[in-house]
Coordinates of C-alpha atoms and ligand atoms in Angstrom, one line a residue:
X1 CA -8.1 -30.2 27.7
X2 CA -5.9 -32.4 25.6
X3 CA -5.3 -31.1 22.1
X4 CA -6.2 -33.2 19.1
X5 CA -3.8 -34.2 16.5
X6 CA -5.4 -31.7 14.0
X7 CA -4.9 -28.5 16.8
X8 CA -1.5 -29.9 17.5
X9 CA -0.3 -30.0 14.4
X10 CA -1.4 -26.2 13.7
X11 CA 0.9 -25.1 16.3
X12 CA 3.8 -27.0 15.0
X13 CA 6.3 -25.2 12.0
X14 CA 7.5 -26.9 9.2
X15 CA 10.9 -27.1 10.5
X16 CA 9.2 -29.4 13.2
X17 CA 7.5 -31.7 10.6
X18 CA 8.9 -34.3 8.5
X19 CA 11.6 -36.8 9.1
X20 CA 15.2 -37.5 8.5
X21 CA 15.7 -38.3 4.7
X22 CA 11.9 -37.7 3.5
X23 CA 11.8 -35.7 0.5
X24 CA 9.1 -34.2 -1.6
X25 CA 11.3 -34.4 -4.8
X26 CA 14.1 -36.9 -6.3
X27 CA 16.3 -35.5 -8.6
X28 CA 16.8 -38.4 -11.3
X29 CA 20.8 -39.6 -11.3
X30 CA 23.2 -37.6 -13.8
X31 CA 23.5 -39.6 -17.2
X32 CA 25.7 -37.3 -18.8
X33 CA 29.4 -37.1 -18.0
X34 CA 30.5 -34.0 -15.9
X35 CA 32.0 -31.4 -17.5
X36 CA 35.8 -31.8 -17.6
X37 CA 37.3 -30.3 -14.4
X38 CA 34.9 -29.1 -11.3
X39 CA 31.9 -26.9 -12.3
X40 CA 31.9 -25.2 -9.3
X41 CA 35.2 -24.9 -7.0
X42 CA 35.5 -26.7 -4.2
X43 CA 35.6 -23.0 -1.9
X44 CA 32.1 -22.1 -3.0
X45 CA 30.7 -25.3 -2.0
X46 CA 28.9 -26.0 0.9
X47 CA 30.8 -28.2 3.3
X48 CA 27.5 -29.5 5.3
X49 CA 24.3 -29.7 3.9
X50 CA 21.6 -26.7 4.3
X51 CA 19.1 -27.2 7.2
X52 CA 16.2 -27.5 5.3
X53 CA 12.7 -29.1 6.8
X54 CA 12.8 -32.8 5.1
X55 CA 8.9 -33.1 4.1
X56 CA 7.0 -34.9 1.8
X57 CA 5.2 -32.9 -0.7
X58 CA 1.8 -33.2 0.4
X59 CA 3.1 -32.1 3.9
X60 CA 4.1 -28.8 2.3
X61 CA 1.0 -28.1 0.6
X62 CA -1.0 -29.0 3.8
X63 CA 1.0 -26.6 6.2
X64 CA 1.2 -23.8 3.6
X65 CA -2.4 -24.1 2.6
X66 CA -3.5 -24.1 6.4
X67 CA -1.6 -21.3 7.1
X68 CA -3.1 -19.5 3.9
X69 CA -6.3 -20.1 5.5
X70 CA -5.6 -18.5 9.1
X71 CA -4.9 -15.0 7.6
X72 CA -8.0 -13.0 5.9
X73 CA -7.3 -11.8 2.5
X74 CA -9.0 -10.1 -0.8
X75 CA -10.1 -13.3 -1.9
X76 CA -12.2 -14.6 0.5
X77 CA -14.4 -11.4 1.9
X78 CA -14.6 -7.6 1.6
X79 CA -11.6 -5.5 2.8
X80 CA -12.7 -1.9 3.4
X81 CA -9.1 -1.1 4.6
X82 CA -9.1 3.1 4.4
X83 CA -5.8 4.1 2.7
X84 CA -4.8 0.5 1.7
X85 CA -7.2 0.7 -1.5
X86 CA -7.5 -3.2 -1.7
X87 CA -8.9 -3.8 -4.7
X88 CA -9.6 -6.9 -6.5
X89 CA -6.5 -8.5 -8.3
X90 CA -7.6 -10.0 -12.1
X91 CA -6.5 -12.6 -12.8
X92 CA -5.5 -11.9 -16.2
X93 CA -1.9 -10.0 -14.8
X94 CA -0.9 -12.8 -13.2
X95 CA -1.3 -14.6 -16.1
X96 CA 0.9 -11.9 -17.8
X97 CA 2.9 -11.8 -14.8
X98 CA 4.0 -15.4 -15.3
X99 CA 4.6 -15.6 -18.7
X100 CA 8.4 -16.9 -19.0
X101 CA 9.9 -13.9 -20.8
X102 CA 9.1 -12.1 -17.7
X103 CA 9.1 -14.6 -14.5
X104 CA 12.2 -15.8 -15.7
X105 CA 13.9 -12.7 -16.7
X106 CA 17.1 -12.4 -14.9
X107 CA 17.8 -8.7 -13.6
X108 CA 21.3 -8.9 -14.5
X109 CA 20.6 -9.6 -17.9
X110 CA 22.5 -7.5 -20.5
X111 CA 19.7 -4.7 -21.6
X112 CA 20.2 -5.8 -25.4
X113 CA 18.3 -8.9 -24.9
X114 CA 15.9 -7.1 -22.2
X115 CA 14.5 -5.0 -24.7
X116 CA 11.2 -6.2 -24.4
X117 CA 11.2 -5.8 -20.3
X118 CA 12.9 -2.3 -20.8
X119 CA 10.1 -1.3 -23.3
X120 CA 7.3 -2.4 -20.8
X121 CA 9.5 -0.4 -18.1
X122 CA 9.5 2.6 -20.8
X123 CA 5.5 2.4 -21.3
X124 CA 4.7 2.4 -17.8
X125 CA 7.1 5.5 -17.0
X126 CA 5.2 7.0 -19.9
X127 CA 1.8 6.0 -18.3
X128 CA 2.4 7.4 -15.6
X129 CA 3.6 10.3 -16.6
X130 CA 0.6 11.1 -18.5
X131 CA -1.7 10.3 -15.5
X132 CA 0.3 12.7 -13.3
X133 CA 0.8 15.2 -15.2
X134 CA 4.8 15.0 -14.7
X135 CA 7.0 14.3 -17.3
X136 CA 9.9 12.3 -16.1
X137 CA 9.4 9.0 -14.0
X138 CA 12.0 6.6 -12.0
X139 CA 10.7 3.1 -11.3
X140 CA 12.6 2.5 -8.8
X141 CA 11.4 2.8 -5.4
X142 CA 10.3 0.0 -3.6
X143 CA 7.0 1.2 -1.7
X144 CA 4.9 4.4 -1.3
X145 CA 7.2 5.3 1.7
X146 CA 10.4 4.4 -0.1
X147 CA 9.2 7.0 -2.9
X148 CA 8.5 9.5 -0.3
X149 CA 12.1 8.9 0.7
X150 CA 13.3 9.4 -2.7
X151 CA 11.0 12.3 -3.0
X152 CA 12.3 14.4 0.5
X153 CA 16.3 13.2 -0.8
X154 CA 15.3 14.7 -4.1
X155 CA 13.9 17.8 -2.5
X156 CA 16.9 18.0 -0.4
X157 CA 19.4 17.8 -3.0
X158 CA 17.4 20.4 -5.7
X159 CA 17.8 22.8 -2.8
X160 CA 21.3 22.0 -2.1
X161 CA 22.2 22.6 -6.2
X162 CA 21.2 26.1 -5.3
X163 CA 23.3 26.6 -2.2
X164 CA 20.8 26.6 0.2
X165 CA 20.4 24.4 3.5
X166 CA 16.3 24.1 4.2
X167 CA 15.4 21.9 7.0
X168 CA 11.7 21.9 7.8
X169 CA 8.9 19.6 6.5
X170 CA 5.8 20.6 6.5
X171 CA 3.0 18.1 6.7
X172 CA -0.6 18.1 7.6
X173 CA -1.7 16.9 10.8
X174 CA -3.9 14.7 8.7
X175 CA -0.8 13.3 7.1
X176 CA -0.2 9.0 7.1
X177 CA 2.5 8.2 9.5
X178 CA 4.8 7.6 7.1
X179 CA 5.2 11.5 5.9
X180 CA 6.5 12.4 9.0
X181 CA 8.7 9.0 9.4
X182 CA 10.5 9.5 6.3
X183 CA 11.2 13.2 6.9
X184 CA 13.1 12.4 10.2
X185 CA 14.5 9.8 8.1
X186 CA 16.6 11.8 5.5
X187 CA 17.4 13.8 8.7
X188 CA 15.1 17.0 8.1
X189 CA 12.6 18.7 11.0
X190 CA 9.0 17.6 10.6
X191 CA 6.7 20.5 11.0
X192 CA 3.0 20.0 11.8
X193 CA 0.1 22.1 9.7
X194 CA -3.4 22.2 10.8
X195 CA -6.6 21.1 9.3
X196 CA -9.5 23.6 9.1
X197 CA -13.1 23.0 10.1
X198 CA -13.9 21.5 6.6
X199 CA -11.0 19.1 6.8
X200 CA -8.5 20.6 4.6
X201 CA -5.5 22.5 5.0
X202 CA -5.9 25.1 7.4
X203 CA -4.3 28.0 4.9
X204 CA -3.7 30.8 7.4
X205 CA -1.7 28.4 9.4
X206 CA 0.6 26.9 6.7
X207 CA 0.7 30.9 5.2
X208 CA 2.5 31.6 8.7
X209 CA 4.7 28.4 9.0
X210 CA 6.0 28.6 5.5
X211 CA 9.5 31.0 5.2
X212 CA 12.6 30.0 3.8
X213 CA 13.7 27.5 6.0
X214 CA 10.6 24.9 4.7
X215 CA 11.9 22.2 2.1
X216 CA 8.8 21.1 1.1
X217 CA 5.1 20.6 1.4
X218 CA 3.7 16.9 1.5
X219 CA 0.3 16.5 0.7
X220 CA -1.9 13.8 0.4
X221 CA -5.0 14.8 -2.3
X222 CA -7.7 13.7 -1.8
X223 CA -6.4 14.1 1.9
X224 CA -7.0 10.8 4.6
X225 CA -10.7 11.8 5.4
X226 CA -11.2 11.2 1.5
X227 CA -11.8 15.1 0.9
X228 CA -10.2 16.9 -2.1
X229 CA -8.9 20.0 -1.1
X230 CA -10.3 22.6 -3.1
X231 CA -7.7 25.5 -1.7
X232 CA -5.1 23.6 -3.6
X233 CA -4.1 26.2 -6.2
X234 CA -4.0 28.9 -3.5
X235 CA -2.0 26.6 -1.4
X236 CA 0.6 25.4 -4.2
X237 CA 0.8 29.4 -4.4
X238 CA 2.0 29.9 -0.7
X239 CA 4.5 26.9 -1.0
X240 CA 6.3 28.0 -4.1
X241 CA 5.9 32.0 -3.0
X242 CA 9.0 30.7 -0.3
X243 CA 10.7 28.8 -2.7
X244 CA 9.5 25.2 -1.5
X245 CA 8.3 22.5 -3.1
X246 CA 5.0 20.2 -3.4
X247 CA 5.1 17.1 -2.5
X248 CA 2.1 14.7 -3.6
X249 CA 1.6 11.6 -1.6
X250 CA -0.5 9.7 -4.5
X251 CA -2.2 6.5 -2.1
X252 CA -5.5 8.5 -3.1
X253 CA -4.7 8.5 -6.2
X254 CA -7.7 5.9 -6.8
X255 CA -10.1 8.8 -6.5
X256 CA -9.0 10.9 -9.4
X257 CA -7.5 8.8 -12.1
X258 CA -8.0 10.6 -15.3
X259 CA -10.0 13.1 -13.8
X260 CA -7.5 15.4 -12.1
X261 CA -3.5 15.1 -12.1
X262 CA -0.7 16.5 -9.4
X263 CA 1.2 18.2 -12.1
X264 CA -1.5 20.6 -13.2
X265 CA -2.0 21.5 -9.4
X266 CA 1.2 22.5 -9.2
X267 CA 3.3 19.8 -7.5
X268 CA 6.6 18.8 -8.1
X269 CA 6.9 15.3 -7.2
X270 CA 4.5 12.1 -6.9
X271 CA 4.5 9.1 -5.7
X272 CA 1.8 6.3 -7.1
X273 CA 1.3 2.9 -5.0
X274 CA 0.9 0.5 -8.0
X275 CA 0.3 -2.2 -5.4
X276 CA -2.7 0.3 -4.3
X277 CA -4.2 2.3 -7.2
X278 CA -2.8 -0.1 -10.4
X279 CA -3.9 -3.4 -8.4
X280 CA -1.7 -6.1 -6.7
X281 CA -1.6 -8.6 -4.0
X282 CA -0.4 -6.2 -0.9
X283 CA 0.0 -5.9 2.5
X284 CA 1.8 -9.2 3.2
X285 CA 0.0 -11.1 -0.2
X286 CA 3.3 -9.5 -2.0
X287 CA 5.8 -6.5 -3.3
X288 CA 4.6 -3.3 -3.6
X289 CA 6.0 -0.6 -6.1
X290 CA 6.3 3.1 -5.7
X291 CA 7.5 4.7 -8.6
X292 CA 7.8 8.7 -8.3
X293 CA 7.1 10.8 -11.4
X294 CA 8.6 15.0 -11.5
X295 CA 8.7 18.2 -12.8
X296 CA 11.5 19.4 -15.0
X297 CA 13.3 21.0 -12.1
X298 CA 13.5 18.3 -10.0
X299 CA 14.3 15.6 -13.4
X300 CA 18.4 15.7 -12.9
X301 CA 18.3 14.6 -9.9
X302 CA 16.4 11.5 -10.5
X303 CA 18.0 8.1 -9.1
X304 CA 20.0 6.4 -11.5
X305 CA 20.0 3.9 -13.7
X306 CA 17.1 5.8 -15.8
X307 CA 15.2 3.3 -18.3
X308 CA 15.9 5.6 -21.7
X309 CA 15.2 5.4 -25.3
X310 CA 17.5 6.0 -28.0
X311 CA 16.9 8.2 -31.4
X312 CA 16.7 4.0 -33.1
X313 CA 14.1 3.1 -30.5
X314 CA 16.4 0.9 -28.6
X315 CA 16.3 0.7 -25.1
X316 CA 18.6 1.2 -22.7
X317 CA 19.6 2.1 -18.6
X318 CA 21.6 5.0 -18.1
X319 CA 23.8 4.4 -15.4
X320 CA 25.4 8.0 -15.2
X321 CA 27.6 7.9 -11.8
X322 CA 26.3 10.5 -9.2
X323 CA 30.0 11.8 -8.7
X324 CA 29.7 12.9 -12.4
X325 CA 25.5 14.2 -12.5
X326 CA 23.4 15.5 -10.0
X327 CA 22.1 12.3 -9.6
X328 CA 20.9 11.1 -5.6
X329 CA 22.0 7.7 -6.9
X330 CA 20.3 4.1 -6.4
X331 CA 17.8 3.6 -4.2
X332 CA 18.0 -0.5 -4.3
X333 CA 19.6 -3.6 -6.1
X334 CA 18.3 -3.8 -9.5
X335 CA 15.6 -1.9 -11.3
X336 CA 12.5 -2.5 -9.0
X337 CA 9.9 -4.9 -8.4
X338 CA 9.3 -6.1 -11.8
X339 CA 6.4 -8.6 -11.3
X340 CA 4.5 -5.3 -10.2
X341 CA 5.3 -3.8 -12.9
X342 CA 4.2 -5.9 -15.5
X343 CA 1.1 -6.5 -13.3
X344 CA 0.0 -2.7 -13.0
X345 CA 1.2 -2.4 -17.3
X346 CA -1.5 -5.2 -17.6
X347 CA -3.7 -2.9 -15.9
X348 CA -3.5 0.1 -17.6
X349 CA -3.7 -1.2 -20.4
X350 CA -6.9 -3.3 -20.3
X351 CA -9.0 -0.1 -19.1
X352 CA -7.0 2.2 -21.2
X353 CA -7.9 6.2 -20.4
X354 CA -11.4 6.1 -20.0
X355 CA -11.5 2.4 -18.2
X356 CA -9.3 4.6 -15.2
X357 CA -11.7 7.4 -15.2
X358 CA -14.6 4.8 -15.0
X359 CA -12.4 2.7 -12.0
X360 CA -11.8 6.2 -10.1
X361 CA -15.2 7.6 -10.6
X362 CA -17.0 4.0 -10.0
X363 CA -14.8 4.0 -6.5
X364 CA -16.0 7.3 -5.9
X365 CA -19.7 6.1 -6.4
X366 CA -19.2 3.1 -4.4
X367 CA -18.1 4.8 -1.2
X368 CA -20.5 7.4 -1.7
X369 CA -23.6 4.7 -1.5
X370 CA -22.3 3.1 1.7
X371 CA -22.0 6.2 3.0
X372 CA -25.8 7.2 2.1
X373 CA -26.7 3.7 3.4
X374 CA -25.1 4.2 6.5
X375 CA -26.2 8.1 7.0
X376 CA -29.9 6.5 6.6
X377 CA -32.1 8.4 8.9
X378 CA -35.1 6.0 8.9
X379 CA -32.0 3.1 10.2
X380 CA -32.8 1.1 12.8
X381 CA -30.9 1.8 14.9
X382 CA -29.9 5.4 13.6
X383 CA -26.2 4.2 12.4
X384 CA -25.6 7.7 11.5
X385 CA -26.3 8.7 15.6
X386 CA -23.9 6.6 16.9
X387 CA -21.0 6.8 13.6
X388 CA -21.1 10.4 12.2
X389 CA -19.1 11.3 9.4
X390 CA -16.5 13.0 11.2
X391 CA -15.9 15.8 8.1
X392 CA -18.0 17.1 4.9
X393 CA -21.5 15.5 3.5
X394 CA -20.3 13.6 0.9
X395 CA -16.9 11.9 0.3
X396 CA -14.7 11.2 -2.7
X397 CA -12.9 7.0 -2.4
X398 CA -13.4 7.0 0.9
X399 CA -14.9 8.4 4.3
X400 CA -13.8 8.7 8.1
X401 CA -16.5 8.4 10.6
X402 CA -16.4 8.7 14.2
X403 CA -17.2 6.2 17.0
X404 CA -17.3 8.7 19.7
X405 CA -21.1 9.0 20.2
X406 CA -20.9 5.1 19.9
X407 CA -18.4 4.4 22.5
X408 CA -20.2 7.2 24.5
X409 CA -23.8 5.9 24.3
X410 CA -23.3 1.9 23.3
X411 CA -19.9 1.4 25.7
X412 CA -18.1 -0.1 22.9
X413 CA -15.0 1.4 21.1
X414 CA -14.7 1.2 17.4
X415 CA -11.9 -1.4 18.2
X416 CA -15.0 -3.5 19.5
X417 CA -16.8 -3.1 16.5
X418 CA -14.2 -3.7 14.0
X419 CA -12.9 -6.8 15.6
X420 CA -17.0 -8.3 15.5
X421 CA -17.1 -7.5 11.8
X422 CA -14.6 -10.0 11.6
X423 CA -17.3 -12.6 12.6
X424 CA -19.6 -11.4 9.7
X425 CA -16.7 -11.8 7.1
X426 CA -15.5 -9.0 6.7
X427 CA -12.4 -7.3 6.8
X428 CA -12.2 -4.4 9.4
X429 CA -11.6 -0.5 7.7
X430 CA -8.9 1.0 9.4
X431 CA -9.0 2.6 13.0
X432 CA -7.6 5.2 14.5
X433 CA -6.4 7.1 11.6
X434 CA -6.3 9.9 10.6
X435 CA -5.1 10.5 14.6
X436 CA -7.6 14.1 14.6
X437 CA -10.6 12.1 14.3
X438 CA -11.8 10.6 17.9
X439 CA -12.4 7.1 17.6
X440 CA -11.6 7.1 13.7
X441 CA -13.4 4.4 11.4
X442 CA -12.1 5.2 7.7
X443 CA -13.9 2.9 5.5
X444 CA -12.7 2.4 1.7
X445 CA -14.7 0.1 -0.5
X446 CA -13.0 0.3 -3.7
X447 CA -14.9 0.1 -7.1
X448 CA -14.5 -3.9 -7.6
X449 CA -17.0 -4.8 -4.9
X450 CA -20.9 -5.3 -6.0
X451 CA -23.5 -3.4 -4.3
X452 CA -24.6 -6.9 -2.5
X453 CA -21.6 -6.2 -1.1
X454 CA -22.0 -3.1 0.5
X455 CA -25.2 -3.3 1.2
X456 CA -24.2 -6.5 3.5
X457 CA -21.9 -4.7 5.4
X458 CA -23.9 -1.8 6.3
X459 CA -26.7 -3.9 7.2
X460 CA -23.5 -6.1 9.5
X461 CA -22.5 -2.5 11.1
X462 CA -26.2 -2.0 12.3
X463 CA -26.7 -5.4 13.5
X464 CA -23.3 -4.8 15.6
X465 CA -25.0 -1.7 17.0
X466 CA -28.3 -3.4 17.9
X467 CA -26.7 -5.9 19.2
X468 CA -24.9 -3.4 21.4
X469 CA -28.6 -1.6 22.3
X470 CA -30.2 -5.0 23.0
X471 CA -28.0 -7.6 24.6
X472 CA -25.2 -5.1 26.0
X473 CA -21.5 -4.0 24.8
X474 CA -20.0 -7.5 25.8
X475 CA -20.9 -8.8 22.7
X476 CA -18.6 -6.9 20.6
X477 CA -16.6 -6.3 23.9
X478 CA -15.3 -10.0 23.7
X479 CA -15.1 -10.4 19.7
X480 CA -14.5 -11.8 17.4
X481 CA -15.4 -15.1 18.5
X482 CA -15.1 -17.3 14.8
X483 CA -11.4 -16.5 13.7
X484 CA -8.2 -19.3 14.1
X485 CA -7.5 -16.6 17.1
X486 CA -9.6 -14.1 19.3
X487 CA -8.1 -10.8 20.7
X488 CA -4.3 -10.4 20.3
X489 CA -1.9 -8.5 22.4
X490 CA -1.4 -5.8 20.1
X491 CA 1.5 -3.6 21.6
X492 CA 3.0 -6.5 22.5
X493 CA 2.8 -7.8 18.9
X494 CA 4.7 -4.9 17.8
X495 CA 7.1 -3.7 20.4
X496 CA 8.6 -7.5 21.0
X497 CA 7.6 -9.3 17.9
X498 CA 8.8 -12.9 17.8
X499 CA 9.6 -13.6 14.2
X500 CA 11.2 -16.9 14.3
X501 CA 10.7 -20.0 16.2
X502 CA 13.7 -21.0 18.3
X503 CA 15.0 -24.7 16.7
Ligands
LIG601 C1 -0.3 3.4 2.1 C2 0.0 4.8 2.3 C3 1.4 5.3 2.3 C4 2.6 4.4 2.3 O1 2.6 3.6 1.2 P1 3.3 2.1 1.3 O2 3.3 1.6 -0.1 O3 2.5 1.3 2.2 O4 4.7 2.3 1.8 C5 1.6 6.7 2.4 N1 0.5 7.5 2.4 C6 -0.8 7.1 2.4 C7 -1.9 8.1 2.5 C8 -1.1 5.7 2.3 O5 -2.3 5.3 2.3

């Protein structure tokens, strides 16, 4: 088959497009004189030019613009991913976002003409504070899993202060995969706790693994099947009783805003995913954040610089050296990513206190009705038969099901299923996770999406099954069949990715 020049021109990259000389801009000529002498010396300069792709403008905007439309994203269908909380993005922050005062802001500038940045900085530590329940806050880290770094070196070193060496972990087997990767990580022992029959924390088990060797507890709450786990107080209890402390991985945070906070049940250190909970473009749409907020024990040994305030109201970083506090130090260049920021300030403050609680609980309600939907027993087929709910009756942002039954009685994996959703628009929930669950399908709506919404995707998950009943499992076997590319090679994808074309 010979390609057209539309299909052979998706395969090319922009470095193979173009032509010698073309460019998309001209600068006009200089008509002032130079500035006496050479404004940059000659040793700095470049002494050939860069290689970059030599395009016309509307080249560009057609290669980035087809590419854009390749990938599936936020704004063009519903994106159930469990744990990812993919909200919708308003608009309105990245209007904020872009004002010049911020977009051009340049991270080294001196903090007295920053104030305004450093006071948005200030608000959102304080924000957050307030919605944890934990009084002090560092910005800083880059992602959920960088602040669970920051969070395990902080543990570490609060123990250290007091002379003592712990090196175990615990985390529950329901724990995301980046608990136990960032324990090994800062170069402690991960230690595995089990999950009782109702999906929480099985107590008796952590009661025996916890002795004086154990760091700290990380907990996700509500846990990854979207249950909260209402043995929390007794289990903040056992960790502390040994002299450990709580960790709080917030991802679920979207299910409690301003309805329960971390620091009341007794943990020590939170992360939040602004790019999750306090909405932005994510998972390869742009930066995340993960700003950790702590308890008063754990507050000196915060990274520096801190974002402070002075008795005059000016603001200010304290870079205090880590040779001379207690300080773990910087985590990265500069203060964090500011454009998220700004972004999840923008949020906060357009719900304000009761506009979170309404977000959280409205999540809540959401996942709650495609879960009813799909639990229908009158279904045809019975959904519910072949996708159980693999813990509990009802669920707090989000629910796991199972696919066993359905892989059992149907012959198609939940793989199979989530890649023919694809063909009805929609945006697969995640798979296989939480790792207990056989055949896992966790499903997160999130509270922007209308109830047309979830009402078409339940009715898409039982045409997937009838489908299944009526013309057999290679249907969904051999999906999807409407996307710029079918089935990829997945392992391969990740053990030997190719990231850059060869010139
Ligand atoms: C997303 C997520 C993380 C990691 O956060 P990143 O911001 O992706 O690094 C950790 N735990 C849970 C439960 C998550 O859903």
């Amino acid at each position: 088959m010979t390609q057209t020049p539309q299909q052979r021109e998706e395969t090319l990259t922009i470095f193979q497009k173009g032509a010698s000389g073309r460019r998309a801009f001209q600068c006009p000529q200089i008509d002032v004189p130079p500035a006496g002498g050479e404004l940059l010396p000659g040793r700095f300069r470049r002494s050939a030019p860069p290689r970059l792709p030599e395009v016309s403008e509307p080249e560009i905007v057609r290669h980035y613009v087809r590419l854009s439309k390749r990938n599936f994203d936020l704004d063009s269908g519903f994106y159930p991913l469990g744990s990812c909380t993919m909200k919708h993005n308003p608009r309105l922050h990245e209007r904020v976002a872009a004002l010049a005062g911020h977009a051009r802001l340049h991270p080294l500038q001196d903090p007295e003409r920053a104030q305004g940045a450093l006071e948005l900085m200030w608000n959102l530590q304080q924000a957050l504070a307030e919605i944890s329940g934990l009084p002090h806050v560092s910005l800083q880290p880059s992602a959920g899993s960088h602040g669970e770094l920051a969070g395990v070196l902080l543990t570490r070193a609060y123990h250290e202060a007091k002379g003592e060496h712990r090196h175990k972990v615990l985390t529950p087997d329901t724990a995301h995969g980046t608990n136990p990767a960032t324990v090994t990580m800062a170069g402690l022992e991960v230690v595995k706790v089990a999950t009782n029959s109702d999906g929480g924390v099985d107590v008796e088990d952590l009661r025996a693994k916890a002795d004086g060797d154990v760091a700290c507890l990380m907990l996700t709450n509500p846990n990854t099947l979207g249950l909260f786990d209402p043995n929390i107080a007794e289990i903040a209890e056992i960790v502390h009783g040994v002299g450990a402390t709580l960790y709080y991985d917030g991802a679920n945070l979207n299910a409690v805003m301003g309805i329960s906070r971390p620091g009341d049940m007794g943990f020590d250190i939170v992360h939040f995913n602004l790019h999750k909970s306090f909405t932005q473009p994510h998972g390869g749409g742009g930066p995340g954040s993960g700003p950790i907020a702590v308890s008063d024990r754990i507050a000196p040994f915060l990274p520096r610089p801190l974002v402070v305030r002075s008795e005059d109201g000016a603001f200010d970083l304290n870079h205090d050296s880590p040779t001379s506090s207690k300080s773990i130090g910087r985590l990265r260049g500069f203060q964090g990513n500011y454009g998220c920021f700004v972004r999840a300030y923008a949020y906060i403050c357009s719900l304000g206190a009761d506009g979170l609680k309404d977000a959280s609980e409205t999540a809540v309600l959401n996942a709650n009705y495609l879960l009813a939907r799909l639990k229908d027993k009158n279904a045809h087929p019975p959904v519910a038969e072949y996708l159980p709910l693999a813990y509990g009756e009802l669920c707090l942002h989000e629910f796991v099901l199972s696919g066993g039954p359905m892989k059992r009685a149907l012959q198609i994996k939940t793989l199979d299923l989530a890649k023919r959703l694809l063909d009805f628009g929609f945006h697969p929930p995640t798979v296989y996770f939480p790792l207990l669950v056989e055949e896992a399908l966790m499903v997160e709506p999130t509270e922007t999406e209308t109830k047309e919404t979830l009402d078409a995707f339940a009715d898409a998950i039982a045409q997937i099954l009838r489908e299944a009943e009526t013309d057999g499992p290679e249907v969904a076997q051999n999906a999807p069949y409407t996307t710029p590319v079918r089935r990829l090679d997945e392992v391969a994808a990740a053990k030997h990715p190719v990231i850059r074309q060869a010139l």
